[in-house]
mmCIF file of C-alpha atoms in Angstrom:
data_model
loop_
_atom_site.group_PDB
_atom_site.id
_atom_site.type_symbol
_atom_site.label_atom_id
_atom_site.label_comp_id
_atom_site.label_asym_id
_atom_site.label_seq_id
_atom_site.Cartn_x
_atom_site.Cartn_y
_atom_site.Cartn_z
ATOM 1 C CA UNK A 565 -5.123 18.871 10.354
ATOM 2 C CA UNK A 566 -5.388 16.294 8.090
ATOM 3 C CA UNK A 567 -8.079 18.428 6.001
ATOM 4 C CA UNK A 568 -5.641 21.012 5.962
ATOM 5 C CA UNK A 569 -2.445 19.613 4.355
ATOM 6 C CA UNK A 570 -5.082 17.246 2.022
ATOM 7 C CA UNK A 571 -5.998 21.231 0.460
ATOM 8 C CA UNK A 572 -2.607 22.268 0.440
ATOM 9 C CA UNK A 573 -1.342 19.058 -1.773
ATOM 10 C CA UNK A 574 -4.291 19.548 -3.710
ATOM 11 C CA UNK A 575 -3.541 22.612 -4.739
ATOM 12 C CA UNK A 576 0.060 22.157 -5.279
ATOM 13 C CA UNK A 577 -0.641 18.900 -7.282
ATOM 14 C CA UNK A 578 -3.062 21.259 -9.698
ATOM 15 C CA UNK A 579 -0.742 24.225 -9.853
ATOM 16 C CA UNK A 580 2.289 21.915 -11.232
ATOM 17 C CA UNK A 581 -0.448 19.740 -13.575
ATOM 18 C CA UNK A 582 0.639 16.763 -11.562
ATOM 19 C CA UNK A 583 0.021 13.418 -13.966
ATOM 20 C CA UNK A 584 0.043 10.865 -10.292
ATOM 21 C CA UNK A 585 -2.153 13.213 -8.964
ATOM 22 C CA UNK A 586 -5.504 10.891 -8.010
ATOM 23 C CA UNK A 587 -8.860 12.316 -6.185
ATOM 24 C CA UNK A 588 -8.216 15.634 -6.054
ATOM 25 C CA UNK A 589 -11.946 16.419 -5.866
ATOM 26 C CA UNK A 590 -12.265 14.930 -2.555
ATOM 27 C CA UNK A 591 -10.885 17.731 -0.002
ATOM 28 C CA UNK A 592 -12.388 17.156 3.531
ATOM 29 C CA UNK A 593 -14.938 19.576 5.493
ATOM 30 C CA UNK A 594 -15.559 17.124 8.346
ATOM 31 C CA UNK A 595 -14.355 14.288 10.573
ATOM 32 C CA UNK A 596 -17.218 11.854 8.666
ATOM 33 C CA UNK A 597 -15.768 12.735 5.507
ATOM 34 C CA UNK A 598 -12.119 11.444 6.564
ATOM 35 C CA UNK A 599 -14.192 8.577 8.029
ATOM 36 C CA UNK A 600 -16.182 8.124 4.915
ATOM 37 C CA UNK A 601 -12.663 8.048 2.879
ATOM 38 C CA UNK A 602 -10.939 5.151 5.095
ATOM 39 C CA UNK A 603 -11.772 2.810 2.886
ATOM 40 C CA UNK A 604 -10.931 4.510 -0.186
ATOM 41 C CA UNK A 605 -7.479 5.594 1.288
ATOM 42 C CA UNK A 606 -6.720 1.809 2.443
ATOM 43 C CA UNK A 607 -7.042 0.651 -1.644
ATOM 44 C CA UNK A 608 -4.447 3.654 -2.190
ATOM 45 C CA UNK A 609 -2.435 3.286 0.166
ATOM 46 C CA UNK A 610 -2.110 -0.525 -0.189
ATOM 47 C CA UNK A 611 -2.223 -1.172 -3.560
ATOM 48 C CA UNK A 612 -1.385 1.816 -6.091
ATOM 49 C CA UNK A 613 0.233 2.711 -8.609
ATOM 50 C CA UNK A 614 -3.050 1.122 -9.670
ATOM 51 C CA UNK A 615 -2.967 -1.145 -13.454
ATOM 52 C CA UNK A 616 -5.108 1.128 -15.427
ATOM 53 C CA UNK A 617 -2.544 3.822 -14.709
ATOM 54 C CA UNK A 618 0.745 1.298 -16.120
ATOM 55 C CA UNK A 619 0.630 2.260 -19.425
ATOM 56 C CA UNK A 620 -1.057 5.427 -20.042
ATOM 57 C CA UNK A 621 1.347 6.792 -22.411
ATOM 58 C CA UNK A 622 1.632 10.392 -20.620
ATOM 59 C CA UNK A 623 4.897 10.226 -19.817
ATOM 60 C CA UNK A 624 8.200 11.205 -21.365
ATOM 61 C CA UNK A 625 11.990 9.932 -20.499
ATOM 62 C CA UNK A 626 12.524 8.564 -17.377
ATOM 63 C CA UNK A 627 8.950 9.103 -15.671
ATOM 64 C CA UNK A 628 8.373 5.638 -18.283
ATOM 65 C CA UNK A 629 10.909 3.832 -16.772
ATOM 66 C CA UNK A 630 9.847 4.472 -13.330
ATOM 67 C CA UNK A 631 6.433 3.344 -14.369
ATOM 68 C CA UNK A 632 7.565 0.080 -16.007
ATOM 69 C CA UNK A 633 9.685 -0.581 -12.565
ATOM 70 C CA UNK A 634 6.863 0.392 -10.549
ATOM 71 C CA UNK A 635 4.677 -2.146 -12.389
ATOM 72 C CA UNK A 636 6.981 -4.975 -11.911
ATOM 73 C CA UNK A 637 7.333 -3.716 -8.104
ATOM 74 C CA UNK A 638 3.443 -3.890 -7.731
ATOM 75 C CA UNK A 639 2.827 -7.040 -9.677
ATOM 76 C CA UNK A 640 5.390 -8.955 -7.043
ATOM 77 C CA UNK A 641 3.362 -6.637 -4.117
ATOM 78 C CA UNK A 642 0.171 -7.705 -5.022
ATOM 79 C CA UNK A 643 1.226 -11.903 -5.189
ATOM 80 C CA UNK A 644 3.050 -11.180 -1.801
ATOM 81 C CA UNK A 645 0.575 -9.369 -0.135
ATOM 82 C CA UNK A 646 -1.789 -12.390 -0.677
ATOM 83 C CA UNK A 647 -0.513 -13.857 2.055
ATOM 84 C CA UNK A 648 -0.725 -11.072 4.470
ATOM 85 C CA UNK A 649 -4.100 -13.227 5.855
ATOM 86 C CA UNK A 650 -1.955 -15.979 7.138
ATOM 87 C CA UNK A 651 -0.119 -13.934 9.340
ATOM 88 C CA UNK A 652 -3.292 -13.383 11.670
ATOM 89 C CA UNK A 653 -3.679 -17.148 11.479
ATOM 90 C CA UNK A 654 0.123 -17.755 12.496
ATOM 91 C CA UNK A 655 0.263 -14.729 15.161
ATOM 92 C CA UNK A 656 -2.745 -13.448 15.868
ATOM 93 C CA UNK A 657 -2.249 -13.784 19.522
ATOM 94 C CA UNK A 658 0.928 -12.364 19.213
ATOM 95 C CA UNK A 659 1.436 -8.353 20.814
ATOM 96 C CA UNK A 660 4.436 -8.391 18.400
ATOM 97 C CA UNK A 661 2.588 -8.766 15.354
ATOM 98 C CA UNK A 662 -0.139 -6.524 16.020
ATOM 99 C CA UNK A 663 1.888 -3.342 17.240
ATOM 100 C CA UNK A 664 3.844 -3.236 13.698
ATOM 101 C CA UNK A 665 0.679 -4.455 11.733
ATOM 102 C CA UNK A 666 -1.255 -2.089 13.439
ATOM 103 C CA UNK A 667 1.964 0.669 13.172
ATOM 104 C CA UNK A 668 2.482 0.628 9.969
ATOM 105 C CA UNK A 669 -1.169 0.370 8.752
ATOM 106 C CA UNK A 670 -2.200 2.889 10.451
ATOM 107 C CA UNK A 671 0.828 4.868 8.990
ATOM 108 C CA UNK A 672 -0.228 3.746 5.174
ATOM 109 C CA UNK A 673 -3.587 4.901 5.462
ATOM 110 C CA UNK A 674 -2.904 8.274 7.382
ATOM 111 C CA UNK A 675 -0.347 9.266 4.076
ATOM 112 C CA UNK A 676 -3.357 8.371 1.608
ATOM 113 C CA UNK A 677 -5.922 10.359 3.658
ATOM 114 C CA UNK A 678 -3.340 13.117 3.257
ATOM 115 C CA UNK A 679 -1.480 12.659 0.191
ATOM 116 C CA UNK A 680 -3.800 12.564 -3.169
ATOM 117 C CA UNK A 681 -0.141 11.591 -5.041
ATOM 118 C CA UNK A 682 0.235 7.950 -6.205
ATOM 119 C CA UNK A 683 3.993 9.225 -6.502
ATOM 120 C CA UNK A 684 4.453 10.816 -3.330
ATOM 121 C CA UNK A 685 2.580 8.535 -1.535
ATOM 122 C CA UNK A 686 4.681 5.574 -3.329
ATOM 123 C CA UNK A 687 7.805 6.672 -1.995
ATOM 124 C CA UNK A 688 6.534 8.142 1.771
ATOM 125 C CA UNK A 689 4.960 4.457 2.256
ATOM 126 C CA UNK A 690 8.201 2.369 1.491
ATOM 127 C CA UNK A 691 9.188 1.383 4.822
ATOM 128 C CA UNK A 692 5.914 0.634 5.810
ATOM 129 C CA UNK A 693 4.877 -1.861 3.556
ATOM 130 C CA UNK A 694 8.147 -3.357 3.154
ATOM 131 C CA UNK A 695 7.599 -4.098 6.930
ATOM 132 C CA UNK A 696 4.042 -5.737 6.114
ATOM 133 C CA UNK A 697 5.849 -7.684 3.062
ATOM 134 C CA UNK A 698 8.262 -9.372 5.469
ATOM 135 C CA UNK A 699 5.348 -10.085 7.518
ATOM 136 C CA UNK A 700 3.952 -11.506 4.726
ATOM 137 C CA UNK A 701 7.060 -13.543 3.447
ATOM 138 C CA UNK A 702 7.737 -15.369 6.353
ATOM 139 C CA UNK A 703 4.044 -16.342 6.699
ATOM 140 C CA UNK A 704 4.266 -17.535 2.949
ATOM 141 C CA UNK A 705 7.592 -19.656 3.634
ATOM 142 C CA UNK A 706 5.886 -20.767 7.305
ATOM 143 C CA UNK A 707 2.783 -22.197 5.171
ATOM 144 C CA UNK A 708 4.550 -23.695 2.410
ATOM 145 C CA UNK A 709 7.730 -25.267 4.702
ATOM 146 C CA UNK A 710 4.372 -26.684 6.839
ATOM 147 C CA UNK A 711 3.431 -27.899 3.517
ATOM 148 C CA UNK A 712 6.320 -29.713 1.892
ATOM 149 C CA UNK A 713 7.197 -30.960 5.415
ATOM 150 C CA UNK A 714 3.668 -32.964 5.677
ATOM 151 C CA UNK A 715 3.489 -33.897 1.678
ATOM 152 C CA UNK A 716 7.312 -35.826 2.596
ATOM 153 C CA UNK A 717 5.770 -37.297 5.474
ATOM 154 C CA UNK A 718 3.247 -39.168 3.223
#
């Protein structure tokens, strides 16, 4: 169950002192608590390693590096990801834009609900939101080709 491998990470990420460890005092008793979490789990699972964590100076050797290249990863996901609305103007009537959307999303949030990680989690959700990125690119060069093509018109 998810409840059941939440506890188990939970307890692994306090037995090692994990320093990406993030709500580990939120372990599930009931289906309205995963509920309840949804939205919590959708911020994770979208958009950490979150800011306030970039430059907590906790880390030694190469766990900095990785933190500096996760920044600049997340600072180019974040300005990307702002275009993920177009995409349901462009194709929302499209089956082949939902099924991934809805595919990969659903994928995302199920890892946060069961991960509490930010480092875990940031490498199990890779494919998945490089899928929603794409999405997102081609929306962003859609809307700005539309753009430049009507500004030349004029």
């Amino acid at each position: 169950t998810i409840a059941g491998m939440r506890k188990i990470l939970i307890d692994h990420n306090i037995k090692v002192s994990s320093k990406s460890a993030i709500d580990l005092d939120v372990i599930f008793q009931d289906a309205t608590e995963v509920l309840m979490y949804i939205p919590r789990a959708i911020q994770i699972s979208f958009f950490s390693p979150f800011p306030n964590r970039w430059f907590k100076s906790d880390l030694t050797g190469t766990s900095i590096m990785m933190r500096k290249i996760s920044m600049f990863e997340m600072l180019l996901t974040y300005s990307i990801l702002l275009f993920l609305p177009l995409t349901f103007v462009y194709w929302k009537n499209k089956t082949e834009f939902w099924a991934p959307l809805f595919f990969c999303s659903s994928m995302m949030i199920l890892l946060a609900l069961v991960t509490p990680n930010i480092g875990t989690l940031y490498r199990y959700r890779y494919p998945y939101l490089m899928i929603l990125i794409t999405m997102s690119i081609i929306a962003a060069y859609k809307f700005i080709y539309k753009n430049i093509k009507l500004s030349n018109k004029n």
